[in-house]
Short mmCIF file of C-alpha atoms in Angstrom, two decimals:
data_model
loop_
_atom_site.label_atom_id
_atom_site.label_comp_id
_atom_site.label_asym_id
_atom_site.label_seq_id
_atom_site.Cartn_x
_atom_site.Cartn_y
_atom_site.Cartn_z
CA MET D 114 -16.89 -39.68 13.99
CA SER D 115 -19.58 -36.99 13.89
CA THR D 116 -18.20 -35.48 17.11
CA ASN D 117 -14.82 -35.17 15.43
CA ASN D 118 -16.44 -33.45 12.41
CA ASN D 119 -18.36 -31.09 14.72
CA GLN D 120 -15.15 -30.15 16.52
CA GLN D 121 -13.41 -29.55 13.23
CA ASP D 122 -16.35 -27.42 12.01
CA ASN D 123 -16.26 -25.41 15.25
CA ILE D 124 -12.51 -24.85 14.89
CA GLU D 125 -12.95 -23.72 11.27
CA LYS D 126 -15.77 -21.34 12.30
CA GLY D 127 -13.62 -19.94 15.09
CA ILE D 128 -10.68 -19.39 12.74
CA HIS D 129 -13.02 -17.78 10.20
CA ILE D 130 -14.43 -15.39 12.82
CA PHE D 131 -10.89 -14.55 13.99
CA GLN D 132 -9.75 -13.85 10.42
CA LYS D 133 -12.79 -11.65 9.78
CA SER D 134 -12.09 -9.74 13.00
CA VAL D 135 -8.44 -9.16 12.07
CA TYR D 136 -9.39 -8.04 8.54
CA PHE D 137 -11.98 -5.66 10.01
CA ILE D 138 -9.45 -4.12 12.41
CA ILE D 139 -6.93 -3.70 9.59
CA LEU D 140 -9.61 -2.08 7.42
CA LEU D 141 -10.46 0.38 10.19
CA LEU D 142 -6.81 1.26 10.78
CA LEU D 143 -6.19 1.77 7.06
CA ALA D 144 -9.32 3.93 6.76
CA VAL D 145 -8.12 6.10 9.65
CA LEU D 146 -4.62 6.32 8.15
CA THR D 147 -5.97 7.24 4.71
CA SER D 148 -8.23 9.89 6.20
CA TYR D 149 -5.33 11.32 8.18
CA LEU D 150 -3.09 11.45 5.09
CA ILE D 151 -5.76 13.22 3.06
CA TYR D 152 -6.33 15.68 5.90
CA HIS D 153 -2.61 16.27 6.45
CA TYR D 154 -1.70 16.86 2.80
CA THR D 155 -4.77 19.02 2.16
CA LYS D 156 -4.05 21.12 5.25
CA THR D 157 -0.38 21.49 4.28
CA LEU D 158 -1.32 22.58 0.77
CA PHE D 159 -3.85 25.18 1.94
CA LEU D 160 -1.51 26.52 4.63
CA ARG D 161 1.22 27.00 2.06
CA LEU D 162 -1.23 28.76 -0.26
CA CYS D 163 -2.58 31.02 2.50
CA ASP D 164 0.86 31.90 3.90
CA GLY D 165 2.07 33.03 0.51
CA LYS D 166 4.58 30.21 0.40
CA ALA D 167 2.97 28.83 -2.72
CA GLU D 168 5.25 31.08 -4.76
CA VAL D 169 8.25 28.84 -5.22
CA ILE D 170 11.23 30.77 -6.48
CA THR D 171 14.13 28.38 -6.94
CA ILE D 172 14.42 25.12 -8.84
CA PRO D 173 15.37 23.13 -5.69
CA GLU D 174 12.20 24.42 -3.96
CA ILE D 175 10.09 23.39 -6.96
CA LYS D 176 11.76 19.97 -6.91
CA GLU D 177 11.18 19.55 -3.17
CA ALA D 178 7.52 20.62 -3.42
CA THR D 179 6.94 18.22 -6.30
CA ILE D 180 8.57 15.31 -4.47
CA ILE D 181 6.51 15.99 -1.35
CA GLY D 182 3.30 16.28 -3.39
CA VAL D 183 3.89 13.13 -5.42
CA SER D 184 4.96 11.23 -2.31
CA GLY D 185 1.74 12.26 -0.55
CA VAL D 186 -0.43 11.20 -3.48
CA LEU D 187 1.39 7.86 -3.71
CA ALA D 188 0.95 7.28 0.03
CA ILE D 189 -2.80 7.83 -0.30
CA VAL D 190 -2.97 5.56 -3.37
CA LEU D 191 -1.07 2.86 -1.45
CA CYS D 192 -3.55 3.05 1.43
CA LEU D 193 -6.54 2.93 -0.92
CA GLU D 194 -5.14 -0.06 -2.81
CA LEU D 195 -4.43 -1.90 0.43
CA LEU D 196 -7.96 -1.10 1.61
CA GLU D 197 -9.42 -2.52 -1.59
CA THR D 198 -7.26 -5.65 -1.47
CA ILE D 199 -8.01 -6.38 2.17
CA TYR D 200 -11.70 -5.60 1.72
CA SER D 201 -11.95 -8.07 -1.17
CA SER D 202 -10.28 -10.68 1.06
CA TYR D 203 -12.70 -9.75 3.85
CA LYS D 204 -15.70 -10.37 1.56
CA GLU D 205 -14.41 -13.72 0.30
CA LYS D 206 -15.03 -16.83 2.33
CA ASP D 207 -11.68 -18.45 1.53
CA HIS D 208 -9.64 -15.26 2.23
CA THR D 209 -7.46 -15.51 -0.86
CA ILE D 210 -4.90 -12.75 -1.23
CA GLN D 211 -4.42 -11.44 -4.76
CA ILE D 212 -0.68 -11.59 -5.36
CA SER D 213 -0.76 -9.29 -8.39
CA LYS D 214 -2.32 -6.48 -6.35
CA ILE D 215 0.20 -6.92 -3.55
CA LEU D 216 3.06 -6.80 -6.07
CA LEU D 217 1.62 -3.65 -7.67
CA ILE D 218 1.36 -2.05 -4.24
CA ALA D 219 5.00 -3.00 -3.59
CA ILE D 220 6.01 -1.41 -6.91
CA VAL D 221 4.22 1.84 -6.02
CA ALA D 222 5.79 1.79 -2.54
CA SER D 223 9.25 1.28 -4.08
CA VAL D 224 8.73 4.17 -6.50
CA ARG D 225 7.56 6.36 -3.61
CA HIS D 226 10.69 5.45 -1.66
CA ILE D 227 12.91 6.29 -4.64
CA PHE D 228 11.20 9.68 -4.95
CA GLU D 229 11.98 10.46 -1.33
CA ILE D 230 15.70 9.64 -1.45
CA ASP D 231 17.90 12.72 -1.15
CA TYR D 232 20.54 11.73 -3.67
CA MET D 233 22.84 14.61 -2.72
CA HIS D 234 23.23 13.30 0.84
CA ALA D 235 22.32 9.61 0.57
CA GLN D 236 24.84 6.83 0.60
CA PRO D 237 25.31 5.45 -2.93
CA LEU D 238 24.62 1.93 -1.67
CA ASN D 239 21.17 3.04 -0.40
CA ALA D 240 20.22 4.40 -3.83
CA ILE D 241 21.48 1.24 -5.54
CA ALA D 242 19.55 -0.95 -3.07
CA ALA D 243 16.34 1.01 -3.68
CA GLY D 244 16.75 0.63 -7.45
CA LEU D 245 17.49 -3.08 -7.15
CA GLY D 246 14.46 -3.52 -4.88
CA LEU D 247 12.25 -1.90 -7.50
CA LEU D 248 13.76 -4.10 -10.23
CA MET D 249 13.20 -7.23 -8.15
CA VAL D 250 9.56 -6.45 -7.38
CA THR D 251 8.91 -5.48 -11.00
CA GLY D 252 10.59 -8.71 -12.14
CA CYS D 253 8.41 -10.73 -9.75
CA TYR D 254 5.29 -9.04 -11.12
CA TYR D 255 6.38 -9.77 -14.70
CA LEU D 256 7.09 -13.43 -13.91
CA TYR D 257 3.78 -13.78 -12.05
CA LYS D 258 1.82 -12.31 -14.97
CA ARG D 259 3.71 -14.45 -17.46
CA ALA D 260 3.02 -17.60 -15.44
CA SER D 261 -0.64 -16.75 -15.01
CA LYS D 262 -1.01 -16.17 -18.79
CA SER D 263 0.55 -19.55 -19.54
CA ASN D 264 -1.86 -21.24 -17.10
CA GLU D 265 -4.93 -19.79 -18.85
#
C-alpha cells in the first residue's frame, strides 16, 4: 500500500512541477508581450510628436488617435492583469484560478474590442455580437459576485 502512495505522491509532484513550468513560461511570455506593447506605444507616441503629426486637425483624426491610445492602454492593462492573476496562481500550491479576475479581464478585453470596431464599415451583426458579448460577460460577473456574497 505504501508503494501505491509513493507512486501517487510522485505523480502529484510531477504534475505540480509541470504546472509550475507552464505557469513560468506563460509569465515570461506575458512579460515580453507587455514590454513590447509599452515599447511600441511609447515609440509611436514619440515619433508622432517628433514628426509634427501630434497636431491633429480634424475630428475623425482626434477620434482615431483617441481610440488607438485607449486601445493601447487597455492592452497593457490586460497583460498586467493576466500577469498578476497567473503569478498569484504560480505562488499558490493548489493553483486556484480567481474567476472574478478572469471575468474582469474579459470585460476589459470586450470593451477594448468595442473601441476598435469601425462602425462606419463594420457589419451591423458584428457590432451587435460585440455588445452582446460584453453584456454576457458583465452578466456572468454580476451573477458570480451575487453568488459569492450569498455564500459569505
